[in-house]
Amino acid sequence: MNYYLLIPFLPLAAFLINILFGKSLLKENAHWVAILAVAGSWVISVATLIDVMGGKTLNQDLYTWVSSGGFKASVGFLIDPLTAVMLIVVTTCSTLIHIYSTGYMHGDNGYYRFFSYLSLFTFCMLMLVMANNFMQLYFGWEGVGLCSYFLIGYYFNKKSASDAGKKAFIVNRFGDFGFGIGIFVIFLTFGTIYYEPVFSQAGAFATKTVNFLGYDVHLMTLIALLLFCGSIGKSAQMPLHVWLPDAMEGPTPVSALIHAATMVTAGVFLVARCSPIFSLSETALMVVALTGAITSLFAATIGLVQNDLKRIIAYSTVSQLGYMFLACGVGAYTAGIFHLYTHAFFKALLFLCAGSVMHAMSGELDIQKMGGLKKHMPITYWTMLIASLSIAGVPGLAGFFSKDEILWMAYSGPSPVGKLVWLSGTLVAFLTAFYSFRLIFLTFHGKFRGTHEQEHHLHESPKSMTIPLMLLCVGAVASGWVGIPALIGENLGIHNYIAEFMKPVLGHPEGHGTHGEEMMVMLVSVAVGFAGIGLAYFMYMMRPDLPGKLATQFSGAYKVLFNKYYVDELYSAIIVRPTIWIARNILIGVTDARIIEAIVNGVPSAIGGFSRQLRKVQTGFLHHYALIMAAGVLIVMGLMLMRSW
Amino acid sequence: MVPLNWYLMLSAAVFSIGVFGFLTRRNIIIMFMSVELMLNAVNISLVAFSHYLQDLRGQVLVFFIVTVAAAEAAIGLAIIIALFRNKATAHVDDMNEMKG
């Protein structure tokens, strides 16, 4: 046995303990079990990372899950550089957010329930990233989706929360349908669903085509796009992004852990994990890159005008996930995973800060009603400011390095759409800086715009909340230092450690460009970042009347953005309402009422009617029975006589 | 020697009387006696065949039937007495509780 195996099973044990004994025994102490388990996983993950850095990898089956004919699936673990990085991201964020939750969820009725779901989520997420076959990946994938559903609908007596949970689950079904078929196609093609043989044989199928719906399709493109369907759903990309902003109905630590740092990045992980397949299909990569670019631009523009604190950060998450796909799409998987890793820290931090603000504002989320919180909650302010600087790409902070890496790879890489997505990525960098600082200025600066009662109640959050903020803040600043680009690092003798570390799994495309161009890309991305911050400062600090004027002047555009491009309304019109109509009028009205109920009620009533007739034979008079018996004897005798004639 | 046919005709006649009595009478005691008649009609034919075929197995069977009939009579009469105590009648048309 290997101690790596404890990483997922510690949280599973914590889940079982909390769900079985949490209500009756542990109650307010439920967090101890969960925190100890996830912290244990973190320690082992760090040890694993050190082992992997020493060149050790592991690919081990633990238990045969399904064995049927040629099909075999097992609970098995693959530990390589990609897994090791994901383990660090998941367990670090999870541990800090568990600690934060003790303060945030304090006094909640479902305290033990919350922690058991968090543990279950952590278990599923770890199973997902540690899988060595697609079946277990799918198990983890659906497991995290289930936990996401539980936790979005955590406040289940609030209608909007339970609706948001259902929405997330159903929207994900669309993506997972494609993902499931993708796994089937992989099995049909390769005869196995284990990563190692699939990826090593993928090259042999590089030029194979199959007939799909009457068209000859390039097999690897088909598989890659089907897998990408799953990614689109889970990572909230266009057109399935609609669930993520609504998922903010869940408790804020959940938004930070599941809907920012870990689960939603599973789609990026999937693309990176299947990079040997994606790399064989230029079409698929182009689709990935364009989906990412369009989503990031689209979500960033929506983020500009929203007023809900958490939703702004949610759109920012969608946008940053688009960035990661953009990176994978231009072949720079390492850059995508690097951004995933830095993003996990600063985005989790942003959400936890938002939770801290909500805590102080008694649940108020409208940033138009905030302002001037800086002096009341300095720790939250400074940590959130640093997270925003990081996401805006200010040099030296984590976000800068990963974003710059992505933009440079897009610009210099071999992808035919590289220049295009670089342009949109740069634009998104500007928008990101703008809306992040709009949030900061409206929330923390200026004068307080809420009620007196709220102002009186303003306070800094307890230590259990601020300490995780400060620790994550370290990550938001320093996590990027492992990926300092050659341009800067060369002279200082620093390598791009993460790129070297990931090279065996993900490869590392060399950019084809001069130092001058690289410098240009970097300077442009820094410049647009500062421009965004500056514009936000100008519009919300110096001329606070300006946003209102702009909104009335460009009311058409403002309305479209404010209503999120009417995507929800569109889906409601073309999918939700027709489905409900069919369900009501055809499924309930005809199938259920006329067919199923007719059968279900008809059979017993037919039997009842028949037996009502039959019971009349039982008259209760002895001589009737005797007569029937005598008649029976006569008939039998008559028949026998007739035969003997 | 009396021919076999005569015995069989006697047996058939007694059996028919039993059936007729069972079907037409309403007094439970009479009906019960009719059942006994039918049983003994069968016994007659069994003994006749036994004698005619020179095979003792028929007579052995008769002993069994007599034994069973005795037991049946004991139980049947006991039931009739119990019924009579409850309903104060021996008329079967008054006993239709088992009507479906």
XYZ file of C-alpha atoms in Angstrom:
745
model
C 0.000 0.000 0.000
C 1.005 3.474 -0.764
C 0.506 6.514 1.406
C -0.660 8.498 -1.630
C -3.895 6.592 -1.420
C -4.744 8.384 1.804
C -5.119 11.666 -0.069
C -8.648 11.032 -1.333
C -9.720 8.608 1.367
C -9.147 10.898 4.349
C -11.865 13.310 3.191
C -14.104 10.339 2.402
C -13.686 9.114 5.970
C -14.445 12.605 7.250
C -17.576 12.679 5.125
C -18.775 9.349 6.504
C -18.103 10.360 10.096
C -19.846 13.689 9.713
C -22.871 12.420 7.833
C -23.397 9.536 10.273
C -22.574 11.155 13.575
C -22.625 14.888 12.784
C -26.230 15.491 13.674
C -26.322 13.584 16.926
C -22.804 13.673 18.328
C -20.483 16.188 16.712
C -22.825 19.121 16.077
C -20.761 22.288 16.518
C -17.532 20.292 16.401
C -18.163 18.862 12.958
C -15.481 21.065 11.439
C -12.683 19.372 13.390
C -13.085 16.079 11.571
C -13.309 17.746 8.178
C -10.392 20.105 8.722
C -8.116 17.430 10.135
C -8.865 15.144 7.189
C -8.305 17.748 4.515
C -5.224 19.106 6.238
C -3.884 15.549 6.339
C -4.525 15.294 2.615
C -2.682 18.551 2.138
C 0.376 17.325 4.006
C 0.462 14.134 1.945
C -0.057 16.137 -1.236
C 2.961 18.257 -0.434
C 4.974 15.094 0.208
C 3.694 13.731 -3.106
C 4.717 16.883 -4.915
C 8.228 16.558 -3.511
C 8.353 12.902 -4.606
C 7.159 13.792 -8.076
C 9.712 16.579 -8.322
C 12.260 13.910 -7.549
C 11.139 12.128 -10.703
C 8.809 9.571 -9.171
C 5.510 8.754 -10.841
C 2.883 6.202 -9.990
C 0.266 4.378 -12.009
C -1.419 1.811 -9.843
C -4.731 -0.018 -9.844
C -6.247 -0.426 -6.435
C -9.423 -2.345 -7.057
C -11.156 -3.739 -10.131
C -14.426 -1.962 -10.370
C -15.944 -3.335 -13.563
C -14.732 -6.311 -15.536
C -17.035 -7.314 -18.337
C -15.787 -8.970 -21.498
C -13.115 -6.758 -22.939
C -14.122 -3.828 -20.792
C -12.222 -3.197 -17.612
C -12.346 -0.268 -15.272
C -10.755 0.082 -11.899
C -10.234 2.415 -9.031
C -6.725 3.373 -9.949
C -4.398 6.246 -9.363
C -2.049 8.066 -11.644
C 0.369 10.476 -10.053
C 2.424 12.581 -12.393
C 3.381 16.269 -12.487
C -0.081 17.349 -13.669
C -1.809 15.428 -10.882
C 0.669 16.712 -8.324
C -0.055 20.343 -9.206
C -3.791 19.732 -9.116
C -3.462 18.012 -5.751
C -1.718 21.057 -4.337
C -4.342 23.410 -5.747
C -7.264 21.346 -4.490
C -6.002 20.533 -1.033
C -4.559 23.979 -0.316
C -7.701 25.834 -1.299
C -9.864 23.238 0.354
C -8.003 23.406 3.656
C -8.041 27.200 3.841
C -11.685 27.368 2.845
C -12.593 24.743 5.434
C -10.978 26.925 8.084
C -12.702 30.023 6.756
C -16.030 28.206 6.839
C -15.817 27.657 10.587
C -16.157 31.422 10.974
C -18.496 32.030 8.068
C -20.959 29.228 8.765
C -20.826 29.628 12.535
C -24.216 29.094 14.107
C -25.805 27.703 10.966
C -28.361 24.948 11.465
C -26.800 22.632 8.939
C -23.238 23.051 10.193
C -22.410 19.338 10.122
C -24.188 18.933 6.772
C -22.124 21.727 5.263
C -18.866 20.177 6.371
C -19.823 16.694 5.293
C -20.641 17.975 1.799
C -17.363 19.863 1.666
C -15.496 16.671 2.570
C -17.427 14.670 0.008
C -16.649 17.297 -2.577
C -12.963 17.208 -1.747
C -12.976 13.421 -2.023
C -14.659 13.479 -5.443
C -12.383 16.215 -6.731
C -9.310 14.282 -5.624
C -10.631 11.105 -7.249
C -11.125 13.124 -10.416
C -7.612 14.491 -10.581
C -5.944 11.267 -9.433
C -7.761 8.924 -11.813
C -5.784 6.732 -14.170
C -8.756 5.872 -16.359
C -11.722 7.666 -17.862
C -14.293 5.767 -15.816
C -12.929 7.016 -12.522
C -12.509 10.465 -14.025
C -16.182 10.343 -14.907
C -17.036 9.181 -11.397
C -15.218 12.135 -9.869
C -16.679 14.432 -12.500
C -20.251 13.495 -11.625
C -19.433 13.368 -7.924
C -18.266 16.966 -7.849
C -21.314 17.914 -9.900
C -23.522 16.274 -7.308
C -21.780 18.058 -4.429
C -22.033 21.294 -6.341
C -25.773 20.704 -6.588
C -26.017 19.945 -2.859
C -24.095 23.037 -1.903
C -25.694 25.506 -4.319
C -29.019 24.416 -2.916
C -27.640 24.409 0.615
C -30.202 27.008 1.714
C -32.859 24.745 0.289
C -35.809 26.596 1.751
C -34.892 29.558 -0.416
C -36.555 29.041 -3.794
C -33.890 30.821 -5.819
C -31.175 28.636 -4.264
C -32.894 25.335 -4.979
C -33.693 26.535 -8.514
C -30.058 27.491 -9.046
C -28.986 24.029 -7.873
C -31.309 22.371 -10.351
C -30.174 24.701 -13.100
C -26.524 23.849 -12.493
C -27.287 20.142 -12.511
C -29.428 20.203 -15.634
C -27.137 22.486 -17.639
C -24.250 20.178 -16.802
C -26.247 17.236 -18.125
C -25.964 18.709 -21.632
C -22.201 18.772 -21.466
C -21.812 15.451 -19.686
C -23.914 13.746 -22.335
C -21.241 14.566 -24.902
C -18.507 13.650 -22.450
C -20.065 10.225 -21.824
C -20.325 9.527 -25.549
C -16.725 10.669 -25.906
C -15.657 7.979 -23.432
C -17.657 5.380 -25.379
C -15.941 6.402 -28.589
C -12.576 6.140 -26.862
C -13.421 2.616 -25.754
C -14.633 1.644 -29.232
C -11.492 3.040 -30.790
C -8.825 1.867 -28.391
C -10.543 -1.030 -26.629
C -9.532 0.383 -23.271
C -10.275 3.411 -21.156
C -6.951 3.646 -19.361
C -5.013 6.832 -19.974
C -1.671 5.246 -20.568
C -2.520 2.901 -23.502
C -5.005 5.404 -24.950
C -2.527 8.256 -25.045
C 0.354 6.139 -26.282
C -1.733 4.701 -29.132
C -3.465 7.940 -30.050
C -0.807 8.783 -32.613
C -1.611 5.646 -34.612
C -5.151 6.893 -35.193
C -4.095 10.416 -36.112
C -5.371 10.270 -39.669
C -8.263 7.881 -39.207
C -11.749 9.046 -40.090
C -15.113 7.641 -39.164
C -18.540 8.042 -40.639
C -20.618 10.085 -38.256
C -24.174 11.034 -39.223
C -23.275 10.639 -42.881
C -20.104 12.739 -42.770
C -16.545 11.524 -42.719
C -15.162 12.926 -39.500
C -11.617 12.901 -38.325
C -11.724 10.444 -35.410
C -9.470 12.376 -33.047
C -11.422 15.568 -33.714
C -14.613 13.738 -32.857
C -13.241 12.369 -29.583
C -11.658 15.669 -28.622
C -14.802 17.652 -29.290
C -17.001 15.193 -27.398
C -14.697 15.387 -24.392
C -14.680 19.151 -24.747
C -18.500 19.098 -24.448
C -18.005 17.938 -20.882
C -15.492 20.713 -20.293
C -17.890 23.334 -21.627
C -20.537 22.275 -19.159
C -18.345 21.868 -16.114
C -16.198 24.927 -16.746
C -19.169 27.114 -17.669
C -18.086 28.073 -21.164
C -20.346 29.470 -23.854
C -23.055 28.348 -24.454
C -23.433 26.464 -21.157
C -22.109 29.245 -18.912
C -25.535 30.182 -17.554
C -25.389 28.046 -14.445
C -22.278 29.515 -12.842
C -23.530 33.024 -12.006
C -26.684 31.503 -10.515
C -24.574 29.094 -8.498
C -23.671 32.082 -6.328
C -26.833 31.320 -4.368
C -24.743 28.848 -2.398
C -22.765 29.836 0.692
C -19.727 31.961 -0.185
C -17.044 29.427 0.854
C -18.687 27.067 -1.618
C -18.477 29.685 -4.343
C -14.816 30.073 -3.544
C -13.963 26.386 -3.405
C -16.228 24.797 -5.980
C -17.254 27.579 -8.307
C -13.929 29.348 -8.555
C -10.893 27.412 -7.462
C -11.442 23.724 -8.097
C -14.498 22.108 -9.655
C -15.003 24.542 -12.513
C -11.375 24.122 -13.472
C -11.937 20.385 -13.989
C -12.774 21.137 -17.612
C -9.371 22.712 -18.136
C -7.776 19.783 -16.359
C -9.603 17.393 -18.688
C -8.323 19.170 -21.783
C -4.802 19.232 -20.386
C -4.991 15.577 -19.337
C -6.175 14.591 -22.814
C -3.646 16.828 -24.510
C -2.243 13.869 -26.524
C -5.672 13.550 -28.145
C -6.330 17.273 -28.547
C -2.910 17.873 -30.018
C -3.739 15.525 -32.902
C -6.647 17.619 -34.041
C -6.112 21.143 -35.227
C -9.848 21.668 -35.589
C -10.539 20.684 -32.005
C -7.797 22.947 -30.710
C -9.173 25.815 -32.736
C -12.642 25.214 -31.299
C -11.181 25.173 -27.792
C -9.245 28.382 -28.368
C -12.157 30.233 -29.917
C -14.639 29.037 -27.302
C -12.274 30.236 -24.620
C -11.660 33.576 -26.288
C -15.329 34.264 -26.992
C -16.390 33.218 -23.496
C -13.767 35.302 -21.785
C -14.702 38.391 -23.769
C -18.395 37.777 -23.390
C -18.286 37.217 -19.623
C -15.931 40.150 -19.063
C -18.303 42.544 -20.812
C -21.194 41.334 -18.666
C -19.062 41.780 -15.570
C -18.648 45.476 -16.365
C -22.161 46.482 -15.429
C -23.371 43.987 -12.819
C -24.095 45.212 -9.315
C -24.160 41.946 -7.401
C -20.826 41.537 -5.625
C -20.616 37.782 -6.038
C -21.967 37.732 -9.579
C -19.266 40.117 -10.769
C -16.678 37.717 -9.411
C -18.589 34.807 -10.942
C -18.479 36.399 -14.391
C -14.845 37.081 -13.772
C -14.401 33.357 -13.094
C -16.160 32.442 -16.337
C -13.928 34.900 -18.123
C -10.723 33.567 -16.560
C -11.756 29.985 -17.332
C -12.117 31.116 -20.921
C -8.539 32.324 -20.659
C -7.375 28.892 -19.590
C -9.154 27.251 -22.532
C -7.689 29.849 -24.802
C -4.263 28.774 -23.591
C -5.013 25.064 -24.091
C -6.438 25.842 -27.517
C -3.194 27.356 -28.734
C -1.346 24.284 -27.497
C 0.039 25.933 -24.368
C -1.402 23.436 -21.895
C 1.221 24.288 -19.335
C 0.239 27.941 -19.464
C -3.407 26.941 -19.029
C -2.644 24.804 -15.985
C -0.356 27.522 -14.646
C -3.189 30.017 -14.888
C -5.521 27.481 -13.286
C -3.112 27.239 -10.396
C -2.605 30.978 -9.846
C -6.269 31.726 -10.525
C -7.296 29.266 -7.795
C -5.536 31.403 -5.213
C -6.576 34.882 -6.210
C -10.114 33.924 -7.174
C -10.710 31.955 -3.983
C -9.353 34.983 -2.153
C -11.706 37.335 -3.996
C -14.669 35.176 -3.091
C -13.669 34.821 0.524
C -13.233 38.592 0.739
C -16.678 38.964 -0.791
C -17.946 36.589 1.890
C -16.262 38.700 4.527
C -17.956 41.815 3.122
C -21.305 40.028 3.078
C -20.730 39.028 6.664
C -20.232 42.649 7.629
C -23.141 43.868 5.501
C -25.558 41.265 6.903
C -25.948 39.499 3.566
C -26.244 42.609 1.380
C -24.729 41.993 -2.049
C -25.487 45.142 -4.038
C -22.256 47.102 -4.439
C -24.239 50.260 -5.137
C -25.288 50.146 -1.480
C -21.741 49.753 -0.165
C -18.804 52.116 -0.150
C -16.189 53.236 2.314
C -15.783 49.831 3.899
C -12.022 50.301 3.864
C -11.773 51.803 7.314
C -14.132 49.270 8.867
C -12.497 46.140 7.533
C -8.860 46.833 6.692
C -7.728 43.207 6.396
C -10.480 42.349 3.957
C -9.729 45.514 2.021
C -6.007 44.918 1.650
C -6.311 41.247 0.788
C -9.030 41.927 -1.763
C -6.996 44.756 -3.232
C -4.021 42.444 -3.675
C -6.224 39.763 -5.249
C -7.613 42.372 -7.657
C -4.136 43.612 -8.511
C -3.161 40.025 -9.147
C -6.106 39.332 -11.457
C -5.516 42.649 -13.217
C -2.031 41.467 -14.112
C 0.090 43.916 -12.169
C 3.735 42.871 -12.600
C 5.205 40.731 -9.872
C 1.920 39.227 -8.714
C 0.709 35.728 -9.576
C -1.862 36.710 -12.180
C 0.681 38.653 -14.166
C 2.959 35.700 -14.849
C 0.264 33.254 -15.887
C -1.655 35.768 -17.970
C 1.477 36.945 -19.682
C 2.487 33.360 -20.422
C -0.891 32.704 -22.034
C -0.836 35.872 -24.121
C 2.714 35.252 -25.284
C 1.961 31.646 -26.202
C -1.133 32.767 -28.099
C 0.825 35.422 -29.934
C 3.839 33.331 -30.800
C 2.401 29.853 -31.025
C 1.665 27.887 -34.199
C -2.101 28.139 -33.876
C -3.817 29.713 -36.905
C -6.092 31.713 -34.628
C -3.275 32.649 -32.244
C -3.069 36.336 -33.128
C -6.821 36.693 -33.007
C -7.179 35.175 -29.554
C -4.197 37.183 -28.360
C -6.039 40.326 -29.368
C -9.220 39.297 -27.577
C -7.181 38.128 -24.574
C -5.549 41.528 -24.325
C -8.917 43.220 -24.532
C -10.203 40.928 -21.782
C -7.182 41.820 -19.642
C -8.237 45.456 -19.916
C -11.882 44.687 -19.072
C -10.831 42.458 -16.170
C -8.735 45.194 -14.627
C -11.587 47.639 -15.077
C -14.385 45.619 -13.495
C -12.173 44.312 -10.676
C -11.327 47.834 -9.642
C -14.853 49.078 -10.205
C -15.726 46.503 -7.562
C -12.960 47.654 -5.228
C -13.765 51.358 -5.589
C -17.501 50.961 -5.209
C -17.189 48.635 -2.244
C -14.344 50.022 -0.214
C -13.889 53.645 -1.228
C -16.091 56.702 -1.207
C -18.967 57.140 1.184
C -21.203 54.482 2.624
C -24.474 54.293 0.633
C -26.399 51.722 2.688
C -28.757 52.243 5.614
C -27.658 53.623 8.993
C -28.405 50.330 10.606
C -26.011 48.555 8.256
C -23.336 51.175 8.803
C -23.591 50.773 12.534
C -23.158 47.042 12.187
C -20.009 47.151 10.011
C -17.130 45.167 11.501
C -14.060 43.205 10.537
C -14.586 39.457 10.357
C -13.306 37.072 13.043
C -9.788 35.621 12.956
C -10.939 32.271 11.595
C -11.919 34.166 8.468
C -9.148 36.722 8.166
C -6.286 34.259 8.648
C -7.238 32.168 5.594
C -7.566 35.451 3.707
C -4.021 36.398 4.596
C -2.686 32.951 3.753
C -4.428 32.935 0.390
C -3.083 36.418 -0.153
C 0.412 34.960 0.030
C -0.637 32.556 -2.717
C -2.145 35.346 -4.794
C 1.166 37.173 -4.649
C 3.733 34.403 -4.740
C 2.188 31.447 -6.541
C 3.232 32.892 -9.890
C 6.907 32.974 -8.994
C 7.343 29.377 -10.069
C 6.621 30.349 -13.657
C 8.754 33.410 -14.307
C 9.210 33.695 -18.073
C 12.643 33.285 -19.583
C 12.642 36.896 -20.701
C 12.859 38.124 -17.109
C 14.329 35.081 -15.421
C 17.273 34.535 -17.744
C 19.387 37.342 -16.396
C 18.512 36.541 -12.798
C 19.291 32.840 -13.145
C 15.666 31.835 -12.482
C 14.028 29.135 -14.582
C 10.431 28.730 -15.576
C 10.107 25.928 -13.055
C 6.526 24.991 -13.707
C 7.062 24.684 -17.454
C 10.012 22.371 -16.880
C 8.073 20.419 -14.290
C 5.094 19.870 -16.600
C 7.103 19.194 -19.710
C 7.008 15.378 -19.446
C 3.197 15.395 -19.396
C 2.099 18.410 -21.339
C 5.080 19.297 -23.483
C 6.160 22.861 -23.838
C 5.726 24.602 -27.155
C 8.478 27.038 -27.891
C 7.240 30.456 -28.896
C 8.435 31.579 -32.287
C 9.203 35.184 -31.717
C 11.939 37.523 -30.829
C 12.681 38.948 -27.404
C 11.449 42.249 -28.724
C 8.061 40.822 -29.542
C 7.854 39.067 -26.196
C 8.645 42.337 -24.486
C 5.989 44.036 -26.582
C 3.326 41.470 -25.604
C 4.247 41.811 -21.959
C 4.243 45.588 -21.999
C 0.903 45.695 -23.807
C -0.712 43.386 -21.269
C 0.693 45.407 -18.375
C -0.337 48.651 -20.029
C -3.925 47.544 -20.605
C -4.094 46.307 -17.033
C -3.055 49.697 -15.688
C -5.313 51.412 -18.197
C -8.253 49.409 -16.872
C -7.416 50.302 -13.290
C -6.943 53.929 -14.271
C -10.233 54.103 -16.116
C -12.020 52.561 -13.144
C -10.378 55.143 -10.888
C -11.408 57.936 -13.226
C -15.008 56.769 -13.549
C -15.725 55.763 -9.980
C -13.436 57.962 -7.884
C -12.918 61.184 -9.793
C -16.142 61.455 -11.767
C -18.740 59.296 -9.987
C -21.475 60.903 -12.070
C -19.966 59.521 -15.272
C -21.135 55.867 -15.101
C -24.764 56.927 -14.738
C -24.478 59.325 -17.669
C -22.865 56.694 -19.855
C -25.554 54.195 -18.918
C -28.306 56.573 -20.034
C -26.451 57.667 -23.147
C -25.769 54.112 -24.308
C -28.871 52.674 -22.725
C -29.294 50.035 -25.440
C -25.864 48.545 -24.964
C -26.122 48.962 -21.194
C -29.391 47.063 -21.079
C -28.030 44.215 -23.183
C -25.000 43.883 -20.917
C -26.996 44.326 -17.733
C -29.332 41.553 -18.842
C -26.356 39.309 -19.701
C -27.056 39.370 -23.450
C -30.486 37.883 -22.721
C -29.031 34.380 -22.838
C -31.183 33.199 -19.959
C -34.267 34.631 -21.610
C -33.294 32.995 -24.894
C -32.857 29.586 -23.253
C -36.067 30.043 -21.397
C -37.876 30.711 -24.668
C -36.332 28.004 -26.830
C -35.588 25.250 -24.334
C -37.176 25.647 -20.930
C -40.677 26.699 -21.889
C -41.087 24.233 -24.788
C -39.838 21.469 -22.503
C -42.290 22.414 -19.792
C -45.049 22.637 -22.398
C -44.235 19.157 -23.656
C -44.037 17.838 -20.126
C -47.406 19.323 -19.145
C -49.417 18.700 -22.264
C -47.902 15.591 -23.723
C -46.165 13.700 -20.974
C -48.602 14.478 -18.174
C -51.637 15.127 -20.354
C -51.443 12.213 -22.765
C -48.772 9.684 -21.857
C -49.362 9.758 -18.146
C -53.095 10.379 -17.901
C -54.295 8.482 -20.952
C -51.773 5.687 -21.395
C -49.950 4.853 -18.192
C -52.828 5.520 -15.837
C -55.197 3.717 -18.193
C -53.057 0.595 -17.962
C -52.294 0.900 -14.289
C -55.910 1.495 -13.301
C -57.475 -0.598 -16.067
C -55.889 -3.944 -15.194
C -57.052 -4.021 -11.559
C -60.519 -2.780 -12.408
C -60.863 -5.481 -15.075
C -59.825 -8.123 -12.557
C -62.238 -6.636 -10.026
C -65.114 -6.679 -12.487
C -64.461 -10.275 -13.498
C -64.311 -11.456 -9.907
C -67.527 -9.584 -9.070
C -69.198 -11.754 -11.696
C -67.415 -14.902 -10.581
C -68.395 -14.638 -6.914
C -72.042 -15.056 -7.879
C -71.282 -18.762 -8.355
C -70.683 -18.993 -4.610
C -74.345 -18.912 -3.596
C -73.889 -20.390 -0.146
C -76.627 -22.983 -0.783
C -75.423 -26.521 -0.277
C -77.703 -28.059 -2.858
C -76.423 -25.732 -5.585
C -72.949 -27.069 -5.032
C -74.262 -30.621 -4.913
C -76.134 -30.103 -8.149
C -73.057 -28.721 -9.846
C -71.027 -31.671 -8.622
C -73.630 -34.170 -9.859
C -73.871 -32.413 -13.174
C -70.083 -32.511 -13.412
C -70.043 -36.234 -12.737
C -72.710 -36.771 -15.375
C -70.803 -34.757 -17.925
C -67.575 -36.653 -17.254
C -69.384 -39.979 -17.458
C -71.126 -38.891 -20.638
C -67.818 -37.936 -22.204
C -66.273 -41.276 -21.263
C -69.222 -43.186 -22.716
C -68.985 -41.221 -25.931
C -65.301 -42.060 -26.215
C -65.861 -45.780 -25.719
C -68.457 -45.852 -28.480
C -75.023 -68.230 -8.131
C -76.212 -64.674 -8.449
C -74.718 -63.079 -11.565
C -72.446 -60.034 -11.239
C -74.891 -57.827 -13.144
C -77.472 -58.081 -10.438
C -75.081 -56.849 -7.801
C -74.029 -53.980 -10.036
C -77.578 -53.021 -10.744
C -78.324 -53.056 -7.019
C -75.283 -50.903 -6.405
C -76.286 -48.443 -9.129
C -79.809 -48.269 -7.776
C -78.642 -47.588 -4.220
C -76.129 -44.990 -5.462
C -78.826 -43.240 -7.511
C -81.152 -43.183 -4.515
C -78.311 -41.563 -2.545
C -77.676 -38.949 -5.222
C -81.348 -38.227 -5.605
C -81.800 -37.912 -1.870
C -78.787 -35.638 -1.550
C -80.038 -33.335 -4.289
C -83.678 -33.139 -3.341
C -83.841 -33.147 0.430
C -83.122 -30.065 2.540
C -82.755 -31.668 5.930
C -79.093 -31.962 6.674
C -79.466 -35.282 8.496
C -81.212 -36.858 5.511
C -78.549 -35.463 3.186
C -75.927 -36.980 5.402
C -77.636 -40.354 5.292
C -77.743 -40.054 1.492
C -74.000 -39.637 1.454
C -73.690 -42.826 3.507
C -75.948 -44.599 1.031
C -73.667 -43.590 -1.832
C -70.632 -44.848 0.019
C -72.212 -48.202 0.734
C -73.408 -48.546 -2.862
C -69.815 -48.342 -3.859
C -68.955 -50.952 -1.224
C -71.470 -53.354 -2.732
C -69.940 -53.087 -6.161
C -66.440 -53.477 -4.727
C -67.327 -56.666 -2.867
C -69.116 -58.019 -5.944
C -66.133 -57.427 -8.163
C -63.826 -58.869 -5.509
C -65.816 -62.058 -5.406
C -66.226 -62.267 -9.149
C -62.546 -61.703 -9.887
C -61.382 -63.881 -6.962
C -59.215 -61.016 -5.728
C -59.239 -59.983 -2.064
C -57.913 -56.520 -2.643
C -61.431 -55.209 -3.306
C -62.595 -56.390 0.109
C -59.572 -54.840 1.780
C -60.550 -51.565 0.157
C -64.066 -51.953 1.544
C -62.674 -52.182 5.076
C -60.884 -48.928 4.565
C -64.023 -47.278 3.251
C -66.034 -48.507 6.210
C -63.424 -47.143 8.579
C -63.299 -43.787 6.851
C -67.072 -43.648 6.730
C -67.227 -44.278 10.469
C -64.823 -41.482 11.157
C -66.626 -39.206 8.736
C -69.929 -39.990 10.366
C -68.568 -39.115 13.772
C -67.142 -35.783 12.609
C -70.085 -35.007 10.335
C -72.604 -35.609 13.109
C -70.561 -33.526 15.498
C -70.605 -30.642 12.989
C -74.327 -31.038 12.487
C -74.927 -30.898 16.231
C -72.791 -27.784 16.505
C -74.691 -26.179 13.648
C -78.032 -27.130 15.147
C -77.056 -25.608 18.477
C -76.215 -22.340 16.776
C -79.055 -22.042 14.316
C -81.759 -24.191 15.920
C -82.547 -25.698 12.545
C -81.431 -28.592 10.362
C -82.599 -26.982 7.147
C -79.705 -26.292 4.757
C -81.389 -23.336 3.053
C -80.987 -21.417 6.298
C -77.246 -22.010 6.218
C -75.892 -19.646 3.559
C -73.273 -17.629 5.444
C -70.617 -18.669 2.922
C -72.362 -16.797 0.137
C -69.834 -14.990 -2.059
